Short mmCIF file of C-alpha atoms and ligand atoms in Angstrom, two decimals:
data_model
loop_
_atom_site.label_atom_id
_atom_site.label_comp_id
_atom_site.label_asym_id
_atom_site.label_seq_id
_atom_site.Cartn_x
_atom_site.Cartn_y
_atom_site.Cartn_z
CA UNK K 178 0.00 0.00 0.00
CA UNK K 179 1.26 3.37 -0.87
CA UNK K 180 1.75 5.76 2.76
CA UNK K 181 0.77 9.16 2.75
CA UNK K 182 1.06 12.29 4.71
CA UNK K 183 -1.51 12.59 7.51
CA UNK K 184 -3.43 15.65 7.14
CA UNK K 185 -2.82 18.44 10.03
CA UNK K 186 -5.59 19.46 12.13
CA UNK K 187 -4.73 23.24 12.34
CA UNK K 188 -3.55 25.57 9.20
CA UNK K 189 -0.03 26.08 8.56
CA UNK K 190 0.49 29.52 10.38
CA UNK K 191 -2.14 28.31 12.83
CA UNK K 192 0.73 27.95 15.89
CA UNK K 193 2.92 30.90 15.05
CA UNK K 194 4.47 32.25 17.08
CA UNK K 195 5.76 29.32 19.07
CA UNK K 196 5.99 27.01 15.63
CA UNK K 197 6.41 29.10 12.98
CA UNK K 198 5.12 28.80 9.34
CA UNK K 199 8.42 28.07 7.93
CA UNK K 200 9.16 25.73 10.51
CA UNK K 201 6.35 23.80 9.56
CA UNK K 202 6.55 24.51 5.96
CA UNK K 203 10.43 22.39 6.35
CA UNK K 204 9.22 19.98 8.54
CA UNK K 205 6.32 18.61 8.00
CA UNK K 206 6.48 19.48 4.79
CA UNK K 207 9.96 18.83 3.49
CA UNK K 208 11.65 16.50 5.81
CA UNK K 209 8.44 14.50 6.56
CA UNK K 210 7.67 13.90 3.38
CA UNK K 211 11.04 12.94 2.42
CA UNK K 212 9.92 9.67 4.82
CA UNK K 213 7.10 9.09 3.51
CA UNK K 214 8.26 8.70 0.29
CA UNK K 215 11.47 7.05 0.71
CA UNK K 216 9.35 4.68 2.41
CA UNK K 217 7.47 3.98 -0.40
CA UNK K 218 9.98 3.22 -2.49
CA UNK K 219 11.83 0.90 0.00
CA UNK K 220 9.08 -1.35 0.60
CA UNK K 221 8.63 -1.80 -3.28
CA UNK K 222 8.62 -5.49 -3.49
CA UNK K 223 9.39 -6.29 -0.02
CA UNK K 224 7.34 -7.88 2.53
CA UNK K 225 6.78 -5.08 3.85
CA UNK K 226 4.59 -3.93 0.66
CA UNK K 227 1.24 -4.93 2.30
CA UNK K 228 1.39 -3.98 6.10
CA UNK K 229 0.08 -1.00 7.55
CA UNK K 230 3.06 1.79 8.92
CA UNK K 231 2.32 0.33 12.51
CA UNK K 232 2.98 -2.79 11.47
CA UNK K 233 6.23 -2.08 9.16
CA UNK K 234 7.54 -0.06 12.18
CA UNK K 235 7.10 -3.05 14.59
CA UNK K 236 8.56 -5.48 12.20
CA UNK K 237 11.34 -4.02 10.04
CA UNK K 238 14.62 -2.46 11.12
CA UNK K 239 17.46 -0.95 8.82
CA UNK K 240 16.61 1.58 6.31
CA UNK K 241 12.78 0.53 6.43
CA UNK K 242 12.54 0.96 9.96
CA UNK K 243 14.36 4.68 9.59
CA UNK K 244 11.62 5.89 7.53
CA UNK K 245 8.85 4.00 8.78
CA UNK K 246 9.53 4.63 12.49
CA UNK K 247 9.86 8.59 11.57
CA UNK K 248 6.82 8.94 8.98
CA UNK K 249 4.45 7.17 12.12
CA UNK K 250 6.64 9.11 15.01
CA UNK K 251 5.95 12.67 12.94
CA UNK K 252 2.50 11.75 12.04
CA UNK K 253 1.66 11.69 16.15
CA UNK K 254 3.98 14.44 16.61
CA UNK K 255 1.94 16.83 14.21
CA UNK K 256 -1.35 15.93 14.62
CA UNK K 257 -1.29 16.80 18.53
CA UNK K 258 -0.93 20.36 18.65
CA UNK K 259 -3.61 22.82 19.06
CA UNK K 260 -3.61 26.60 18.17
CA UNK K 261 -5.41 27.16 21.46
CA UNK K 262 -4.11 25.82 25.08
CA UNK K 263 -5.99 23.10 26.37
CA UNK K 264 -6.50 21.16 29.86
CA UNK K 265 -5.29 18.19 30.77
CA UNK K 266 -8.48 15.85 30.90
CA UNK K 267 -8.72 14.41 34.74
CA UNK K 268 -8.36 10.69 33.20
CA UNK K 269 -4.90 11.64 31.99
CA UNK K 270 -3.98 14.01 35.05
CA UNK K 271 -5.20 11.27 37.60
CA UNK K 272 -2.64 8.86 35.78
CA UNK K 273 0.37 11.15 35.51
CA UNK K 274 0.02 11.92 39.36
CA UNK K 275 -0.09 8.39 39.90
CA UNK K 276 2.47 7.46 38.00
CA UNK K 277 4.83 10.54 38.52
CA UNK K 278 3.68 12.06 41.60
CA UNK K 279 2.42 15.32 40.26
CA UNK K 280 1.98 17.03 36.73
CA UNK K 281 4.28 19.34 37.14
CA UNK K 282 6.79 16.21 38.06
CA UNK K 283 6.13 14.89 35.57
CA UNK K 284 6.87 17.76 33.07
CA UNK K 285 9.76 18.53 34.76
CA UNK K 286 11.37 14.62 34.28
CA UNK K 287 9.98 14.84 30.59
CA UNK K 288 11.60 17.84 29.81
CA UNK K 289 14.58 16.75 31.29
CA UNK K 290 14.77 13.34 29.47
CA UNK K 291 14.18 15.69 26.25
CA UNK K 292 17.21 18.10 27.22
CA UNK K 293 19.16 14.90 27.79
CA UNK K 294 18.99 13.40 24.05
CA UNK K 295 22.29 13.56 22.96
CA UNK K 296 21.95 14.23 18.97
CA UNK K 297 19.05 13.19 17.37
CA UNK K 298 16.14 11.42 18.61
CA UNK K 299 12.82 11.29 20.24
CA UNK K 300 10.90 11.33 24.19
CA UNK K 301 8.15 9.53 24.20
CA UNK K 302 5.43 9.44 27.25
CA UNK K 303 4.53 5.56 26.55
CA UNK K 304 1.79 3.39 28.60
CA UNK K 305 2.49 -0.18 28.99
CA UNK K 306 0.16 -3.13 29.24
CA UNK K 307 -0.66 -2.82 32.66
CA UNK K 308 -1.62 1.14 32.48
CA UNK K 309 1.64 2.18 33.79
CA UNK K 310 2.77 5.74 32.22
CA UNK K 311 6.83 5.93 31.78
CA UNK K 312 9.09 8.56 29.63
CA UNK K 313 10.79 6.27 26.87
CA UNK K 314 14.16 8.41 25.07
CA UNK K 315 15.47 6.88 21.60
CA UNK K 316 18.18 7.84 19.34
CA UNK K 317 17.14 8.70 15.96
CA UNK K 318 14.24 7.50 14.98
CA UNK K 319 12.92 5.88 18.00
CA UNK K 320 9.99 4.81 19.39
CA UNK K 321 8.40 2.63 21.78
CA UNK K 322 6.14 0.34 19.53
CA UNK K 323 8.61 -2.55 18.95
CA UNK K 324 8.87 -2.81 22.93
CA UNK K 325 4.68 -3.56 22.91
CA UNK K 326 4.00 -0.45 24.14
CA UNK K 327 1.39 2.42 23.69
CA UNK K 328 2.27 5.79 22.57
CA UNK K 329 0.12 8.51 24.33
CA UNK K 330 2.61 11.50 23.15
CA UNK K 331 6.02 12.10 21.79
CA UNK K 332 8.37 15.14 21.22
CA UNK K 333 11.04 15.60 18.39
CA UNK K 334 14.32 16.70 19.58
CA UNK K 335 15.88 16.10 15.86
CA UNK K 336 17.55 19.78 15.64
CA UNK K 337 15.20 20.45 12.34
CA UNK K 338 12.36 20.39 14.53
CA UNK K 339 13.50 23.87 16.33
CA UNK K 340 16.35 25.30 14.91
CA UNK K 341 14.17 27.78 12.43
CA UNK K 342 12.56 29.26 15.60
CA UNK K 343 14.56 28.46 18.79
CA UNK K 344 18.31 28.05 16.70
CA UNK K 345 20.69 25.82 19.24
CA UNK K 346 18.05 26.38 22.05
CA UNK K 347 16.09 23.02 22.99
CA UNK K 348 14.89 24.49 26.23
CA UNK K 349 13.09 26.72 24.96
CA UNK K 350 11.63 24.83 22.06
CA UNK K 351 10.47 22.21 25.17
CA UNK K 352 8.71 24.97 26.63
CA UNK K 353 6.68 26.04 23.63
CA UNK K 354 5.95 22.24 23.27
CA UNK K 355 4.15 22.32 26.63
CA UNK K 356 1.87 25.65 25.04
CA UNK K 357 0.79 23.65 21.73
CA UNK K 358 0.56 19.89 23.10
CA UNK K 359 -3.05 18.74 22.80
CA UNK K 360 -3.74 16.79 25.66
CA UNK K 361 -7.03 16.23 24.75
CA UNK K 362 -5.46 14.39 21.88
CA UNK K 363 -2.82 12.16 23.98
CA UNK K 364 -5.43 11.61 26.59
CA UNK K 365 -7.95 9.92 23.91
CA UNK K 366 -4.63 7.66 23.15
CA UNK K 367 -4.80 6.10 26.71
CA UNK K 368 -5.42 2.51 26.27
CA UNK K 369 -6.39 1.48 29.89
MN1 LIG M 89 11.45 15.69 12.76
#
């Protein structure tokens, strides 16, 4: 099956100031689609051809998994902003206390975990089978899927994904994250 771009919620200027236009307009719409179509073309003929980008991602490693693991990790990245702030719903809240001892513990460890990503790479907040919430780092194009576990959010520390705005400074790209993250979005991604 041929992937394809998932379609952003928001218009392109719609989280200026803290993302800007151009940011977006390089990457989400140059570097992202760069995966998603060197994807394509790698899994010409593989067996890969058929599965779904969950699947590949689970499955493949190599090349494939590069491009597969980054078109799925950008597609969650992107589609959980919002232009407006939102609240973290209590089901969500309730587990991150639990889990972390307080939301603003948790954000603090997250952000930290972020800041500590030497090169490229992703943190992930990830839930595992039994409910349990835990901040996942990867090199590259990391995630937590091939591990069995759920994604609820993830942010981009790959130095594309600020430099436009925020040049060498990942703090304060990681503090914009916190204004544009839709947690209504990552809570509806809770599994338990
Ligand atoms: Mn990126």
């Amino acid at each position: 099956m041929t992937h394809n771009m998932p379609q952003l919620p928001y218009a392109m200027d719609a989280l200026a100031p803290l993302m800007s236009q151009e940011t977006l307009e390089y990457h989400y719409g140059k570097h992202l689609q760069t995966y998603v179509n060197n994807l394509n073309n790698l899994i010409k003929g593989t067996e890969f051809e058929n599965l779904t980008l969950e699947e590949i991602v689970k499955k493949s490693e190599g090349g494939i998994f590069n491009n597969a693991a980054q078109a799925w990790n950008h597609a969650v990245f992107f589609c959980g902003f919002s232009p407006v702030e939102k609240n973290i719903p209590a089901n969500l809240a309730e587990r991150l206390v639990r889990d972390f001892g307080s939301v603003e513990a948790f954000k603090e460890a997250f952000g930290k975990a972020a800041a500590g990503v030497f090169g490229s790479g992703w943190t992930w907040l990830a839930e595992d089978a039994e409910g349990k919430l835990m901040i996942k780092s990867y090199s590259n194009a990391g995630n937590p899927l091939p591990e069995g576990l759920n994604v609820i959010f993830g942010l981009d520390v790959w130095e594309h994904s600020y430099y436009i705005d925020y040049r060498n400074n990942r703090l304060a790209y990681i503090d914009a994250f916190w204004k544009l993250l839709d947690w209504e979005v990552a809570a509806k991604r809770l599994l338990k």
